[in-house]
PDB file of C-alpha atoms in Angstrom:
ATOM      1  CA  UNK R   1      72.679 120.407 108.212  1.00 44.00           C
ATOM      2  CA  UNK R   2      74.505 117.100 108.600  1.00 47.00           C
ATOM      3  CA  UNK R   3      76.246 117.553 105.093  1.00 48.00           C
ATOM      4  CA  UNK R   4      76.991 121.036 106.162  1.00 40.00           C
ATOM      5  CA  UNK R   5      79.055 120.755 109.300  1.00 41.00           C
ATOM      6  CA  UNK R   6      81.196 117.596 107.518  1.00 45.00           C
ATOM      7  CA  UNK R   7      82.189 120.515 104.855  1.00 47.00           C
ATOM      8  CA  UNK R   8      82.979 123.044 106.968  1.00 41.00           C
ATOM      9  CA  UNK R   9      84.739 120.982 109.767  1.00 44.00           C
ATOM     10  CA  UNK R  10      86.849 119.616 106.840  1.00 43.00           C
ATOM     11  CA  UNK R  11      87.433 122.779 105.357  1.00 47.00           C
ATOM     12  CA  UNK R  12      88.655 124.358 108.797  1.00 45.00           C
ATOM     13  CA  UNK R  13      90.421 121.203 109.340  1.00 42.00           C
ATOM     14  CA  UNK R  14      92.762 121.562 106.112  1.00 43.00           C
ATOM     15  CA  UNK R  15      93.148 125.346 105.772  1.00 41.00           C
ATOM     16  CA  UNK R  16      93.733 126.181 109.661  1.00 38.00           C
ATOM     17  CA  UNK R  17      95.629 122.799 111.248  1.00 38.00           C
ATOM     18  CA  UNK R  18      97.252 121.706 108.151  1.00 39.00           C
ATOM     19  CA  UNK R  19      97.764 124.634 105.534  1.00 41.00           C
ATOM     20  CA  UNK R  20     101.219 125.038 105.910  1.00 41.00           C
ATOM     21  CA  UNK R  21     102.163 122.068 106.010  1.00 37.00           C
ATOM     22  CA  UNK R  22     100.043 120.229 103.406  1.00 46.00           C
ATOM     23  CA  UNK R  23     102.618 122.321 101.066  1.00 52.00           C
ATOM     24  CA  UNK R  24     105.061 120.439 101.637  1.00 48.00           C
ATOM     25  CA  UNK R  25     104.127 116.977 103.469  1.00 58.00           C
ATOM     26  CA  UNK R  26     101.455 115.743 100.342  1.00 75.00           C
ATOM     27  CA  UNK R  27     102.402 112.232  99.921  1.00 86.00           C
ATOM     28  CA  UNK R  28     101.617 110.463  96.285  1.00 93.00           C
ATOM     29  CA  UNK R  29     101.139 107.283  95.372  1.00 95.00           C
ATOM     30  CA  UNK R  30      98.106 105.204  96.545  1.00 96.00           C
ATOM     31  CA  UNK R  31     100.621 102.308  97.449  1.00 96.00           C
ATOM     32  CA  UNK R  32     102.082 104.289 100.683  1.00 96.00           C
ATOM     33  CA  UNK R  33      98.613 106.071 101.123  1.00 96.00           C
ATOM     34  CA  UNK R  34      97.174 102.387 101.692  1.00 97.00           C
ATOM     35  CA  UNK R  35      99.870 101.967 104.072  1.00 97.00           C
ATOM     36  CA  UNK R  36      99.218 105.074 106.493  1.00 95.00           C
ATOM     37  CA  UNK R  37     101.492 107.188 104.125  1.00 94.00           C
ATOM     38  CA  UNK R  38     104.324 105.397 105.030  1.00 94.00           C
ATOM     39  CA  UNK R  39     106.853 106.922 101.926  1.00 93.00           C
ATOM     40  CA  UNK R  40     110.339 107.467 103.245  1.00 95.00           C
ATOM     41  CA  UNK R  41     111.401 103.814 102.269  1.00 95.00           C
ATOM     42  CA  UNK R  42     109.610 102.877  99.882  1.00 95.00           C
ATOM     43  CA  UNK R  43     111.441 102.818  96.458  1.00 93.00           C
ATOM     44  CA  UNK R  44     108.638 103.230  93.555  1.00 94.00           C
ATOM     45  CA  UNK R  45     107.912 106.398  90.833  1.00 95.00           C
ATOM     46  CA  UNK R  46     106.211 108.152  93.917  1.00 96.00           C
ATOM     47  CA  UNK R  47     109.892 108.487  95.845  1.00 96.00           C
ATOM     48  CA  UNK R  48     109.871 111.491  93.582  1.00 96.00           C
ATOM     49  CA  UNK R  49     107.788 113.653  96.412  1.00 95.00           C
ATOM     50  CA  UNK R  50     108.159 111.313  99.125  1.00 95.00           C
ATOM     51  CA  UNK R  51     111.797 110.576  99.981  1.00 96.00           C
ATOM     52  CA  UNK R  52     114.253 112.199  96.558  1.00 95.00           C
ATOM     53  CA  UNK R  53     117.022 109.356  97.702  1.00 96.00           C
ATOM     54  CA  UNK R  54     114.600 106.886  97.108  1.00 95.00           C
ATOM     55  CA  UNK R  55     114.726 106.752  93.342  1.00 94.00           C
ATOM     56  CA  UNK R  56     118.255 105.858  92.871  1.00 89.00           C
ATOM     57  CA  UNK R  57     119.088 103.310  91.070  1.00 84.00           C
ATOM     58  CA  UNK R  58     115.320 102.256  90.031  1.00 92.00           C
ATOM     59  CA  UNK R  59     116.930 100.529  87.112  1.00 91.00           C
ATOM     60  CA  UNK R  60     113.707 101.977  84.544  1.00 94.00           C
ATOM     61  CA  UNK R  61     112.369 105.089  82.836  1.00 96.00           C
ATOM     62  CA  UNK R  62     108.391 105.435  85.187  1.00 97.00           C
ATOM     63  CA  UNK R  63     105.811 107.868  85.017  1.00 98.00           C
ATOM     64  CA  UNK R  64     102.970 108.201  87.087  1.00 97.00           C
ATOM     65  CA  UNK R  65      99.836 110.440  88.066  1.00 98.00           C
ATOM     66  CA  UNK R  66      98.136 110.098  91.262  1.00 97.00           C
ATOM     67  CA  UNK R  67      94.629 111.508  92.757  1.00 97.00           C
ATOM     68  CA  UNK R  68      93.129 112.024  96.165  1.00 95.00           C
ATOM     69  CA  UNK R  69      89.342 113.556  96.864  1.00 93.00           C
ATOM     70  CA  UNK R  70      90.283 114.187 100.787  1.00 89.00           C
ATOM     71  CA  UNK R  71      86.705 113.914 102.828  1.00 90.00           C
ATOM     72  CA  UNK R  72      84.993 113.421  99.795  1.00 90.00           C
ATOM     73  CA  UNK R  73      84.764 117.242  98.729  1.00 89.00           C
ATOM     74  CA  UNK R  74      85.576 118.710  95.923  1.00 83.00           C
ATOM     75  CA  UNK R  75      87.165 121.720  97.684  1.00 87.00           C
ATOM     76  CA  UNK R  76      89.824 119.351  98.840  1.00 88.00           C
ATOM     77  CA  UNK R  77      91.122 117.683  95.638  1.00 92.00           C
ATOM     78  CA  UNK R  78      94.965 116.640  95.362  1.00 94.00           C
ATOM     79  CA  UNK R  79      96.802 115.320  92.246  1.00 95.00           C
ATOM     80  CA  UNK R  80     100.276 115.118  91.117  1.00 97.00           C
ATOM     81  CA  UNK R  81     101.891 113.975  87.814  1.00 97.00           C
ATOM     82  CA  UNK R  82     105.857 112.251  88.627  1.00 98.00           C
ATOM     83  CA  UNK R  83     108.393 111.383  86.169  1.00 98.00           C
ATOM     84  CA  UNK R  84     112.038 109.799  86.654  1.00 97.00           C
ATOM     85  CA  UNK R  85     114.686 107.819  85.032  1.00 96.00           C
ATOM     86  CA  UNK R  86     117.938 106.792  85.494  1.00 95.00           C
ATOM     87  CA  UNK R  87     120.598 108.521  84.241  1.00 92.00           C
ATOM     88  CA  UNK R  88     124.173 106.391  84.838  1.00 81.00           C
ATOM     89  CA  UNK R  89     124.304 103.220  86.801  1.00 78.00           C
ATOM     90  CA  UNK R  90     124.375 105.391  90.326  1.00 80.00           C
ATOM     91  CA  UNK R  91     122.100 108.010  89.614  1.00 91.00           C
ATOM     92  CA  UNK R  92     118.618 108.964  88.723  1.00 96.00           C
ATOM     93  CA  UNK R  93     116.973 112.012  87.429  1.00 97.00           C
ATOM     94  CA  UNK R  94     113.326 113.438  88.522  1.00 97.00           C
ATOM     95  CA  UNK R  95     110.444 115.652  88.325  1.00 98.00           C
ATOM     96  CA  UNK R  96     107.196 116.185  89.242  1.00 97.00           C
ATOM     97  CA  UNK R  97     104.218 118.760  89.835  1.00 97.00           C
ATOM     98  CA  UNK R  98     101.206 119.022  92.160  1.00 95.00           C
ATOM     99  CA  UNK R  99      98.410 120.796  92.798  1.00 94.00           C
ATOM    100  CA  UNK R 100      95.978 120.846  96.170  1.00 92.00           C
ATOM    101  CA  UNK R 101      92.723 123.175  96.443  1.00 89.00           C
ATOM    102  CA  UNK R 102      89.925 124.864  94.447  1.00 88.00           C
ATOM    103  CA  UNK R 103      89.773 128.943  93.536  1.00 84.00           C
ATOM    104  CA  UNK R 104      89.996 130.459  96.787  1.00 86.00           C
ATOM    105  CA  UNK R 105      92.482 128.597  98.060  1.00 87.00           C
ATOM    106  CA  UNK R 106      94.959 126.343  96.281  1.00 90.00           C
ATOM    107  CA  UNK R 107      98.905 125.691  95.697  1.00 89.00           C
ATOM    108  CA  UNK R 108     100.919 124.500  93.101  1.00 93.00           C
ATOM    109  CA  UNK R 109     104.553 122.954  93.460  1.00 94.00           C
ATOM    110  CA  UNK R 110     106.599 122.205  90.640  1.00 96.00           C
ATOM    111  CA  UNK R 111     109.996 119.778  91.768  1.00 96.00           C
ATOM    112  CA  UNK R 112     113.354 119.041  90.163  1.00 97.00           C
ATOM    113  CA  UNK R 113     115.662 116.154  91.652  1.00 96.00           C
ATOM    114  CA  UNK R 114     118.755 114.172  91.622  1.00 97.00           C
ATOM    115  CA  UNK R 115     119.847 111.065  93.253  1.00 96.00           C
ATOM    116  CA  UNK R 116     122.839 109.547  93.910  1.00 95.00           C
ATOM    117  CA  UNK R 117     124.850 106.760  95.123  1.00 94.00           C
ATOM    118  CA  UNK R 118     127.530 107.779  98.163  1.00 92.00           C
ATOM    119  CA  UNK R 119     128.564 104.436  99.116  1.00 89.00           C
ATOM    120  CA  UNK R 120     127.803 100.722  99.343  1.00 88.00           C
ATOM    121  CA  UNK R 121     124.253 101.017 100.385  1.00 91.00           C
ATOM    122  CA  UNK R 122     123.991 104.583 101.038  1.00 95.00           C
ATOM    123  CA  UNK R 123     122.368 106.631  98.577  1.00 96.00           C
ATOM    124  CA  UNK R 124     121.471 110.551  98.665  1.00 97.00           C
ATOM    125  CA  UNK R 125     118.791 112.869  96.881  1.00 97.00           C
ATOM    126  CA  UNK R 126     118.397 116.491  96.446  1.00 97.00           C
ATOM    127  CA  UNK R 127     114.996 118.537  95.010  1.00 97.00           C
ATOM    128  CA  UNK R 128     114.356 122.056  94.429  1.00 97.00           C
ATOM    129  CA  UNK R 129     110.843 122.740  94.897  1.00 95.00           C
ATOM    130  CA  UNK R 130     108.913 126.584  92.807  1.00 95.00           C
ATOM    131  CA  UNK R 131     105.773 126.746  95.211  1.00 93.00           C
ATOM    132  CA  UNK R 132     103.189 129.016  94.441  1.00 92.00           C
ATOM    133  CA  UNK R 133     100.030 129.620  96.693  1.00 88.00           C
ATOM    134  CA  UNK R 134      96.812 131.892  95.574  1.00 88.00           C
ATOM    135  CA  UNK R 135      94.135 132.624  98.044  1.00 82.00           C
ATOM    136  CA  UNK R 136      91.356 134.305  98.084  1.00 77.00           C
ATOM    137  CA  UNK R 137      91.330 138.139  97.032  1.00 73.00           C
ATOM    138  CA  UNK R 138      91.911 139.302 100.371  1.00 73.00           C
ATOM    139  CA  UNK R 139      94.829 137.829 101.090  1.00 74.00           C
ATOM    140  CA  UNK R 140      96.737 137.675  97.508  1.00 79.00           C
ATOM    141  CA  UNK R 141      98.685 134.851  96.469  1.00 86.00           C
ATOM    142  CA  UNK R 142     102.564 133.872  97.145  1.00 89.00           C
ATOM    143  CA  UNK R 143     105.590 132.282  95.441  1.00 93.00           C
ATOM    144  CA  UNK R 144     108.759 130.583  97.032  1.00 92.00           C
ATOM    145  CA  UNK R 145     111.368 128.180  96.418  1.00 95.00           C
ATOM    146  CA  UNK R 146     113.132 125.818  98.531  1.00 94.00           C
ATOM    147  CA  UNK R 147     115.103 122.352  98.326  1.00 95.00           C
ATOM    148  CA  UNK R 148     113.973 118.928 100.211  1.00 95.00           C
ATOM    149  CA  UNK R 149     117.358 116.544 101.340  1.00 96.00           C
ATOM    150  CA  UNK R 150     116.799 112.397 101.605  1.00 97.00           C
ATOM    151  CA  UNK R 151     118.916 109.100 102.484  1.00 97.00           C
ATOM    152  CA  UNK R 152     117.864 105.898 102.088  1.00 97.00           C
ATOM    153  CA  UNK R 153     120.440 103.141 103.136  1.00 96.00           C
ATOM    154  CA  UNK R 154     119.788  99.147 103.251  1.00 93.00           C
ATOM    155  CA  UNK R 155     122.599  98.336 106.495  1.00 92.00           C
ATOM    156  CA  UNK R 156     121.288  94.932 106.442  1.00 92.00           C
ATOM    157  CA  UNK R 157     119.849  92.445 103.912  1.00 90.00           C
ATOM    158  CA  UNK R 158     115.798  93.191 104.185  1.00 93.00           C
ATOM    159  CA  UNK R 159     116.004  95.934 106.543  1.00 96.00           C
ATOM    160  CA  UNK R 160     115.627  99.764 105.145  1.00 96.00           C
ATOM    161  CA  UNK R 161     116.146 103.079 106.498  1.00 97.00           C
ATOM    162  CA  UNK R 162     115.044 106.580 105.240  1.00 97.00           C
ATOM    163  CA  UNK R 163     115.646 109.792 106.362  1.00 97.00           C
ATOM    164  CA  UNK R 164     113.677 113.396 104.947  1.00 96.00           C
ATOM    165  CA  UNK R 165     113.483 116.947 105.365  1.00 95.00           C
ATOM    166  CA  UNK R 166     112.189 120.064 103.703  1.00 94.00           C
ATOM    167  CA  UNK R 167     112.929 122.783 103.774  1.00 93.00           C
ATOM    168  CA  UNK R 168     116.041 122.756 106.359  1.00 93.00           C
ATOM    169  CA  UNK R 169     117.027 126.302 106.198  1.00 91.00           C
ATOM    170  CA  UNK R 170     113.677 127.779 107.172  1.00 89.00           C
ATOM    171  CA  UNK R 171     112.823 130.082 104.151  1.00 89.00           C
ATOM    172  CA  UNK R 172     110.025 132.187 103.913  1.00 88.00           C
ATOM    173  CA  UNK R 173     107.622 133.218 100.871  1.00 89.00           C
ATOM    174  CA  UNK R 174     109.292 135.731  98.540  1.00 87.00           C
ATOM    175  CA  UNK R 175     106.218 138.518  99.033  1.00 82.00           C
ATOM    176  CA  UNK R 176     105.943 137.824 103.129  1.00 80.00           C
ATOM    177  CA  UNK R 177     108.923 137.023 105.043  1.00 80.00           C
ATOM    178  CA  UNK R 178     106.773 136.626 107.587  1.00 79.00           C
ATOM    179  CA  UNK R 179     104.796 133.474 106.120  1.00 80.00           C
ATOM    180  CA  UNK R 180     107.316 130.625 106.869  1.00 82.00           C
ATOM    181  CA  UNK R 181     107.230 127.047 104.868  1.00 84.00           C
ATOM    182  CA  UNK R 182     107.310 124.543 106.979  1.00 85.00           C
ATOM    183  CA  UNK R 183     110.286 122.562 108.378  1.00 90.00           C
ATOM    184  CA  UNK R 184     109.831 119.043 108.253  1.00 91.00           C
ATOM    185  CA  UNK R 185     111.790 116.271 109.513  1.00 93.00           C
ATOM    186  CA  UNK R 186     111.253 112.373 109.071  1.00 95.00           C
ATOM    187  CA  UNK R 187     112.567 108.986 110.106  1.00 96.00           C
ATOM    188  CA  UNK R 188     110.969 105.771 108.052  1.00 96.00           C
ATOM    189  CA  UNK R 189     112.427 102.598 108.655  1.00 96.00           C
ATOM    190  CA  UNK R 190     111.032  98.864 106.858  1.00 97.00           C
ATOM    191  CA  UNK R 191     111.588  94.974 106.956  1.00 97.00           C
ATOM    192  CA  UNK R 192     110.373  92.674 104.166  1.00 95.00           C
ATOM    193  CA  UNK R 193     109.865  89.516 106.092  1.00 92.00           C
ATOM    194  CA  UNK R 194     109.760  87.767 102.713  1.00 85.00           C
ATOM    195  CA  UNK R 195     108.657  88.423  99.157  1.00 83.00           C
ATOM    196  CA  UNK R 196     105.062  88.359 100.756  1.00 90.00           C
ATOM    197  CA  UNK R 197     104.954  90.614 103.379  1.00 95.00           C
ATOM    198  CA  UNK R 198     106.363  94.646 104.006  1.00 97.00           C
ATOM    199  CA  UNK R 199     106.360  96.209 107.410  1.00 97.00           C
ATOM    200  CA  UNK R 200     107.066  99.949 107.500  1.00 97.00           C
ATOM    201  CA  UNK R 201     106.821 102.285 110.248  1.00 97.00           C
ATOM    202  CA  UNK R 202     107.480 106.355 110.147  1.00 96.00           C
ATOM    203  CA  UNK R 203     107.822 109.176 112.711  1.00 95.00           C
ATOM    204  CA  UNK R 204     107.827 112.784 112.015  1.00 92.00           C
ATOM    205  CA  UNK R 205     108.120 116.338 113.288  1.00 90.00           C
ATOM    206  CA  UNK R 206     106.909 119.406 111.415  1.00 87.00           C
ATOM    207  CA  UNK R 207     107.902 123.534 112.822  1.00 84.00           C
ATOM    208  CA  UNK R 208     105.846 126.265 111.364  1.00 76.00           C
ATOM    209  CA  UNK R 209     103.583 123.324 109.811  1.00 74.00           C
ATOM    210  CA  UNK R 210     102.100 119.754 110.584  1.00 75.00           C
ATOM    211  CA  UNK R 211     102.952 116.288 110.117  1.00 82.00           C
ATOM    212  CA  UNK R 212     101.772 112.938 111.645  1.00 83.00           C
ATOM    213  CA  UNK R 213     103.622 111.913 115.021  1.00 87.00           C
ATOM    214  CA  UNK R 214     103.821 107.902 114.119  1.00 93.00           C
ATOM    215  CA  UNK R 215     102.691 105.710 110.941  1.00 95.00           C
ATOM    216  CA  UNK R 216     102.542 102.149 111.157  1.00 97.00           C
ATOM    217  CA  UNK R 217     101.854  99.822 107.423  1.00 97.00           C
ATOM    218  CA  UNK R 218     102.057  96.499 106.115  1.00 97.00           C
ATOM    219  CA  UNK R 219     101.167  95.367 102.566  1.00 97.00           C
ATOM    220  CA  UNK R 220     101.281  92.104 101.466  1.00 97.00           C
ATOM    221  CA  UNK R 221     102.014  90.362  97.764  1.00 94.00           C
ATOM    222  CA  UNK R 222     100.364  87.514  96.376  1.00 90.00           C
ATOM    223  CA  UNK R 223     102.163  85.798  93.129  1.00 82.00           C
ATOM    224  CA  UNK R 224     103.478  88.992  92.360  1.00 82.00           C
ATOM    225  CA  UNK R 225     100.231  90.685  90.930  1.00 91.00           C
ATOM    226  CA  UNK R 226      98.196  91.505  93.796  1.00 95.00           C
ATOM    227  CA  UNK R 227      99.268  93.624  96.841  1.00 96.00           C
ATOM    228  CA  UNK R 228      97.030  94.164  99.470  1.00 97.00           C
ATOM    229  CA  UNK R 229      97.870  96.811 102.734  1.00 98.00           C
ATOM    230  CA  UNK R 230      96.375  98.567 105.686  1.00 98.00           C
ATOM    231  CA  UNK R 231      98.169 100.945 108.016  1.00 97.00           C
ATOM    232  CA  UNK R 232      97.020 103.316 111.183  1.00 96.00           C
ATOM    233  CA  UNK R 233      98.652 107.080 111.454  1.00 94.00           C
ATOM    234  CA  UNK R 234      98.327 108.980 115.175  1.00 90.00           C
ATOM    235  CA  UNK R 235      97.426 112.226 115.846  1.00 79.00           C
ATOM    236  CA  UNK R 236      95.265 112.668 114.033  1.00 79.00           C
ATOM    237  CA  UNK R 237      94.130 109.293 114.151  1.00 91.00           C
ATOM    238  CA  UNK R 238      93.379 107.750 110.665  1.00 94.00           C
ATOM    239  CA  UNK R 239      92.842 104.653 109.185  1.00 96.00           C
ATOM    240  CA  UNK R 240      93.983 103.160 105.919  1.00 97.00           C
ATOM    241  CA  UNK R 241      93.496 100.150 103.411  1.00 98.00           C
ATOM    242  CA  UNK R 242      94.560  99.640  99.997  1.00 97.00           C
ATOM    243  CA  UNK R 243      95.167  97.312  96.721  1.00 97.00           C
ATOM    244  CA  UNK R 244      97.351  97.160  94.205  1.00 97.00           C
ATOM    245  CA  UNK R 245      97.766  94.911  90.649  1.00 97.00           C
ATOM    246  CA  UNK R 246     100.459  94.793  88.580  1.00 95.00           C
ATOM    247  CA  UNK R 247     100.538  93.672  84.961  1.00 93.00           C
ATOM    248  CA  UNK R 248     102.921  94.217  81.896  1.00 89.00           C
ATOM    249  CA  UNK R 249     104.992  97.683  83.105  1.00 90.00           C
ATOM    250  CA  UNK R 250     101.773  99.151  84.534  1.00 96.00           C
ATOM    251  CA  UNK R 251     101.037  99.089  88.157  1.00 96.00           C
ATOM    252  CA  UNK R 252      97.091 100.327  89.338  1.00 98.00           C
ATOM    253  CA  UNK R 253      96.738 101.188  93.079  1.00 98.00           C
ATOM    254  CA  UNK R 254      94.029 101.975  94.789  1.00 98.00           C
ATOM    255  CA  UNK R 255      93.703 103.325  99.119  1.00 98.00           C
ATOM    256  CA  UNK R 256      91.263 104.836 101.370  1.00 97.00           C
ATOM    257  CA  UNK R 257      91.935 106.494 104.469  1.00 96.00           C
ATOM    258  CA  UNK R 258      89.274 106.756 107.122  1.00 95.00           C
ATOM    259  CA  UNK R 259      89.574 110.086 109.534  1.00 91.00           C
ATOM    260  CA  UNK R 260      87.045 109.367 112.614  1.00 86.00           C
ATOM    261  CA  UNK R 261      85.552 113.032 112.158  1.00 88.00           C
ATOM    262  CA  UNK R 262      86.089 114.397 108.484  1.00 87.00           C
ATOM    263  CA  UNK R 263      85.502 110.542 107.283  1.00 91.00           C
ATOM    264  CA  UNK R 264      86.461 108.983 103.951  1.00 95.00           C
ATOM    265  CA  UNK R 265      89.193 109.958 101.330  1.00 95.00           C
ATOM    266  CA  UNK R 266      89.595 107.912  98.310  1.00 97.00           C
ATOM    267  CA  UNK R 267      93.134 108.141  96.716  1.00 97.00           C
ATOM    268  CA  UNK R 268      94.182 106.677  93.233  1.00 97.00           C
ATOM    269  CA  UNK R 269      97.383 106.131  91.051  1.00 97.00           C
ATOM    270  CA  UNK R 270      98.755 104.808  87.893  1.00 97.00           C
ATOM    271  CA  UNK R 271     102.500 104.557  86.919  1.00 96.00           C
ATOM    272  CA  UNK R 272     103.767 102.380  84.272  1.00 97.00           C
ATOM    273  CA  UNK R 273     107.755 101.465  83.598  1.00 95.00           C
ATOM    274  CA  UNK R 274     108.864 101.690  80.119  1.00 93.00           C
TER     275      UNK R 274
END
C-alpha cells in the first residue's frame, strides 16, 4: 500500500505540478544536480541545456551523457546526451537531445546552439529547441519549436553572473495553440572563494510552467580530483549532495536529491574532453 501511494503521489506530482515545465527546465549534469541544480553559471559540457552562453570559450571539443531515476521509478526516468566544441577563439558550437517519461507519457527535445563573445567579459548564447510530446491515446501527442536566450558575464575577478530564459515569446504547440510551453526566466549568480571552494545561488520564475523559487550550492575541490557538493532548493523543498572525480579528460559525477515526500532521486553523468 506503502509502495503504492509513493508511485502515485510521484506520478501526480510530475505530470500535474510540473509537466509543462519539466519540458523545458530539465537540468543535466550531476555536478549542478549535487548542487541544488544550480546551472546558470556554471561553465562545463552540461551549459549546453542549462545556460547556452555558458559554453563559450570552453577552450575543448566535450561530450557527455547524463541520467536521473527521479523518486526511484522507472516511470520517471530522464537522460540526455550533450555535445560542444569550439569553433573560433570567441565562439562555441552545441547540441544535445533528451528524453523524460515512459509510453504513456514522455517528451523528447532535440537542441542546436551558438555562443558568442560580445565584449570583454560578456558572452551570449542562442538554442533552438524541436520538442515533441506523446501521451497517452487519449490525448495524442504534440510537436513545437522554440529558442532559449543566455548571458554569462564575469564583472569581477571570481564573481559570475548568468542570466536564462526559454521560450521568451510565449509559443504554443503546433497541433494546440492552446497548450502553451512554458516561459521561464532565471538569475544565477557564483563566487569561487578559492580554487577549493564554489558558492552558487539561483532564483527563478516560470508562467504557464514551474520552476524552483531559490537554489542555494557549494562544492568543494580537493587536489583537483575530487569535488564534493551539497545544495538546498525551496518550494518544493529538496535536498541535494554529490561527488565528482576527475582523471585524464574524463570527469564522473555522481548527486542525489532528497524530496521530503516523493523521496530519493539518484542522478549520474559522464563527459570526457578530447
Amino acid at each position: 500500500m506503502r509502495i503504492k501511494l509513493a508511485i502515485l503521489l510521484a506520478l501526480g506530482f510530475v505530470l500535474s505540478a510540473s509537466a509543462f515545465a519539466q519540458i523545458e527546465t530539465n537540468n543535466a549534469g550531476a555536478r549542478s544536480a549535487g548542487m541544488a541544480n544550480n546551472s546558470i553559471t556554471i561553465r562545463d559540457t552540461w551549459a549546453v541545456f542549462n545556460n547556452p552562453a555558458a559554453t563559450c570559450r570552453l577552450q575543448h571539443i566535450s561530450a557527455g551523457i547524463y541520467y536521473e531515476n527521479r523518486f526511484l521509478l522507472k516511470q520517471t526516468g530522464y537522460g540526455a546526451l550533450a555535445f560542444q566544441m569550439p569553433v573560433h577563439k570567441s565562439g562555441n558550437f552545441s547540441v544535445g537531445i533528451s528524453h523524460f517519461g515512459y509510453k504513456f507519457y514522455q517528451y523528447t527535445r532535440a537542441t542546436i546552439g551558438y555562443s558568442q563573445q560580445l565584449f570583454t567579459n560578456l558572452y551570449m548564447g542562442l538554442n533552438i529547441n524541436y520538442l515533441h510530446l506523446s501521451q497517452a491515446e487519449y490525448y495524442g501527442r504534440a510537436n513545437g519549436m522554440t529558442f532559449e536566450l543566455g548571458l554569462y558575464s564575469q564583472p569581477v575577478k571570481n564573481f559570475s553572473l548568468g542570466v536564462y530564459v526559454f521560450n521568451p515569446v510565449n509559443v504554443s504547440f503546433f497541433e494546440d495553440k492552446d497548450l502553451k510551453m512554458p516561459v521561464t526566466m532565471k538569475l544565477g549568480l557564483s563566487y569561487l572563494f578559492s580554487d577549493a571552494l564554489l558558492l552558487a545561488v539561483e532564483t527563478g520564475k516560470s508562467i504557464n510552467g514551474y520552476t524552483s523559487i531559490f537554489k542555494a550550492g557549494i562544492e568543494y575541490n580537493l587536489r583537483k580530483h575530487f569535488s564534493f557538493r551539497a545544495g538546498i532548493s525551496m518550494l518544493p523543498i529538496e535536498y541535494s549532495a554529490g561527488l565528482g572525480y576527475k582523471v585524464a579528460g574524463a570527469t564522473f559525477d555522481l548527486a542525489f536529491a532528497y524530496h521530503q515526500i516523493l523521496g530519493l532521486s539518484p542522478k549520474i553523468s559522464v563527459q570526457y574532453e578530447f
